[in-house]
PDB file of C-alpha atoms in Angstrom:
ATOM      1  CA  UNK A   8    -100.131  11.590  10.390  1.00  0.00           C
ATOM      2  CA  UNK A   9     -99.120  13.310   7.152  1.00  0.00           C
ATOM      3  CA  UNK A  10     -96.362  15.865   6.756  1.00  0.00           C
ATOM      4  CA  UNK A  11     -95.394  17.885   3.697  1.00  0.00           C
ATOM      5  CA  UNK A  12     -91.826  18.553   2.547  1.00  0.00           C
ATOM      6  CA  UNK A  13     -90.688  21.016  -0.106  1.00  0.00           C
ATOM      7  CA  UNK A  14     -87.247  21.101  -1.744  1.00  0.00           C
ATOM      8  CA  UNK A  15     -85.452  23.082  -4.443  1.00  0.00           C
ATOM      9  CA  UNK A  16     -87.582  26.229  -4.066  1.00  0.00           C
ATOM     10  CA  UNK A  17     -90.834  24.258  -4.227  1.00  0.00           C
ATOM     11  CA  UNK A  18     -89.945  22.331  -7.392  1.00  0.00           C
ATOM     12  CA  UNK A  19     -90.056  19.017  -5.478  1.00  0.00           C
ATOM     13  CA  UNK A  20     -92.921  18.475  -3.034  1.00  0.00           C
ATOM     14  CA  UNK A  21     -93.684  15.297  -1.097  1.00  0.00           C
ATOM     15  CA  UNK A  22     -96.130  14.022   1.477  1.00  0.00           C
ATOM     16  CA  UNK A  23     -94.651  11.740   4.141  1.00  0.00           C
ATOM     17  CA  UNK A  24     -96.699   8.956   5.702  1.00  0.00           C
ATOM     18  CA  UNK A  25     -96.298   5.639   7.526  1.00  0.00           C
ATOM     19  CA  UNK A  26     -97.021   2.252   5.959  1.00  0.00           C
ATOM     20  CA  UNK A  27     -97.055  -1.159   7.665  1.00  0.00           C
ATOM     21  CA  UNK A  28     -93.576  -1.662   6.137  1.00  0.00           C
ATOM     22  CA  UNK A  29     -92.240   1.690   7.404  1.00  0.00           C
ATOM     23  CA  UNK A  30     -91.981   5.322   6.307  1.00  0.00           C
ATOM     24  CA  UNK A  31     -92.797   6.426   2.755  1.00  0.00           C
ATOM     25  CA  UNK A  32     -93.295   9.575   0.700  1.00  0.00           C
ATOM     26  CA  UNK A  33     -95.376  10.351  -2.356  1.00  0.00           C
ATOM     27  CA  UNK A  34     -94.447  13.388  -4.372  1.00  0.00           C
ATOM     28  CA  UNK A  35     -94.095  15.318  -7.595  1.00  0.00           C
ATOM     29  CA  UNK A  36     -91.015  16.834  -9.246  1.00  0.00           C
ATOM     30  CA  UNK A  37     -91.157  19.761 -11.664  1.00  0.00           C
ATOM     31  CA  UNK A  38     -88.805  19.852 -14.638  1.00  0.00           C
ATOM     32  CA  UNK A  39     -85.191  20.447 -13.655  1.00  0.00           C
ATOM     33  CA  UNK A  40     -82.019  18.778 -12.416  1.00  0.00           C
ATOM     34  CA  UNK A  41     -81.601  17.712  -8.807  1.00  0.00           C
ATOM     35  CA  UNK A  42     -79.147  15.935  -6.519  1.00  0.00           C
ATOM     36  CA  UNK A  43     -80.485  14.047  -3.509  1.00  0.00           C
ATOM     37  CA  UNK A  44     -78.563  12.569  -0.596  1.00  0.00           C
ATOM     38  CA  UNK A  45     -79.890   9.625   1.374  1.00  0.00           C
ATOM     39  CA  UNK A  46     -79.828   8.864   5.079  1.00  0.00           C
ATOM     40  CA  UNK A  47     -81.809   5.626   4.676  1.00  0.00           C
ATOM     41  CA  UNK A  48     -82.158   2.972   1.984  1.00  0.00           C
ATOM     42  CA  UNK A  49     -84.656   4.181  -0.609  1.00  0.00           C
ATOM     43  CA  UNK A  50     -86.836   2.321  -3.092  1.00  0.00           C
ATOM     44  CA  UNK A  51     -88.082   4.844  -5.670  1.00  0.00           C
ATOM     45  CA  UNK A  52     -91.056   3.892  -7.826  1.00  0.00           C
ATOM     46  CA  UNK A  53     -91.938   6.221 -10.714  1.00  0.00           C
ATOM     47  CA  UNK A  54     -95.738   6.459 -10.891  1.00  0.00           C
ATOM     48  CA  UNK A  55     -96.131   9.045 -13.692  1.00  0.00           C
ATOM     49  CA  UNK A  56     -93.671  10.688 -16.065  1.00  0.00           C
ATOM     50  CA  UNK A  57     -89.987   9.740 -16.143  1.00  0.00           C
ATOM     51  CA  UNK A  58     -86.882  10.168 -14.020  1.00  0.00           C
ATOM     52  CA  UNK A  59     -83.492  10.112 -15.720  1.00  0.00           C
ATOM     53  CA  UNK A  60     -81.071   9.004 -13.029  1.00  0.00           C
ATOM     54  CA  UNK A  61     -77.322   8.856 -12.550  1.00  0.00           C
ATOM     55  CA  UNK A  62     -76.991   6.185  -9.892  1.00  0.00           C
ATOM     56  CA  UNK A  63     -74.177   6.256  -7.309  1.00  0.00           C
ATOM     57  CA  UNK A  64     -70.844   5.166  -8.777  1.00  0.00           C
ATOM     58  CA  UNK A  65     -72.062   5.468 -12.376  1.00  0.00           C
ATOM     59  CA  UNK A  66     -71.278   8.018 -15.059  1.00  0.00           C
ATOM     60  CA  UNK A  67     -74.231   6.898 -17.192  1.00  0.00           C
ATOM     61  CA  UNK A  68     -77.776   8.261 -17.087  1.00  0.00           C
ATOM     62  CA  UNK A  69     -80.595   5.678 -16.977  1.00  0.00           C
ATOM     63  CA  UNK A  70     -84.249   6.310 -17.814  1.00  0.00           C
ATOM     64  CA  UNK A  71     -86.906   5.142 -15.355  1.00  0.00           C
ATOM     65  CA  UNK A  72     -90.357   5.697 -16.900  1.00  0.00           C
ATOM     66  CA  UNK A  73     -93.666   5.240 -15.077  1.00  0.00           C
ATOM     67  CA  UNK A  74     -93.999   1.737 -13.674  1.00  0.00           C
ATOM     68  CA  UNK A  75     -90.271   1.218 -13.056  1.00  0.00           C
ATOM     69  CA  UNK A  76     -88.178   1.571  -9.911  1.00  0.00           C
ATOM     70  CA  UNK A  77     -84.639   1.845  -8.582  1.00  0.00           C
ATOM     71  CA  UNK A  78     -82.909   1.489  -5.227  1.00  0.00           C
ATOM     72  CA  UNK A  79     -80.425   3.764  -3.466  1.00  0.00           C
ATOM     73  CA  UNK A  80     -78.325   2.723  -0.470  1.00  0.00           C
ATOM     74  CA  UNK A  81     -78.233   4.848   2.688  1.00  0.00           C
ATOM     75  CA  UNK A  82     -75.406   7.372   2.678  1.00  0.00           C
ATOM     76  CA  UNK A  83     -75.282   7.704  -1.126  1.00  0.00           C
ATOM     77  CA  UNK A  84     -76.383  10.546  -3.379  1.00  0.00           C
ATOM     78  CA  UNK A  85     -77.888  10.441  -6.846  1.00  0.00           C
ATOM     79  CA  UNK A  86     -78.580  12.904  -9.647  1.00  0.00           C
ATOM     80  CA  UNK A  87     -81.901  13.336 -11.437  1.00  0.00           C
ATOM     81  CA  UNK A  88     -82.981  14.945 -14.674  1.00  0.00           C
ATOM     82  CA  UNK A  89     -86.712  15.597 -14.920  1.00  0.00           C
ATOM     83  CA  UNK A  90     -87.926  16.541 -18.423  1.00  0.00           C
ATOM     84  CA  UNK A  91     -91.671  16.512 -17.630  1.00  0.00           C
ATOM     85  CA  UNK A  92     -93.484  16.769 -14.290  1.00  0.00           C
ATOM     86  CA  UNK A  93     -93.060  13.370 -12.639  1.00  0.00           C
ATOM     87  CA  UNK A  94     -94.719  11.621  -9.693  1.00  0.00           C
ATOM     88  CA  UNK A  95     -93.062   9.055  -7.446  1.00  0.00           C
ATOM     89  CA  UNK A  96     -93.536   6.851  -4.425  1.00  0.00           C
ATOM     90  CA  UNK A  97     -90.525   6.261  -2.169  1.00  0.00           C
ATOM     91  CA  UNK A  98     -90.203   3.637   0.564  1.00  0.00           C
ATOM     92  CA  UNK A  99     -87.499   4.030   3.223  1.00  0.00           C
ATOM     93  CA  UNK A 100     -85.751   1.315   5.235  1.00  0.00           C
TER      94      UNK A 100
END
């Protein structure tokens, strides 16, 4: 079963689905700056474009272009800068 989620006035849209490893989402982010909180561990894989991320506990911004990934622990939040429309795949655990 698929479900669609929309955040930040429709600037971030994702489709949720189940994988053999657990829940996942695939989505697209429009240009902008966003802060996300997590309730589960997240493994974010950038599939197109680039996410510029300030990871929890860091003051520095790190670029994650297509083909790279980062992990966020449950209960943390992270900041994103999106300079060009960007697609991602996120696995939850």
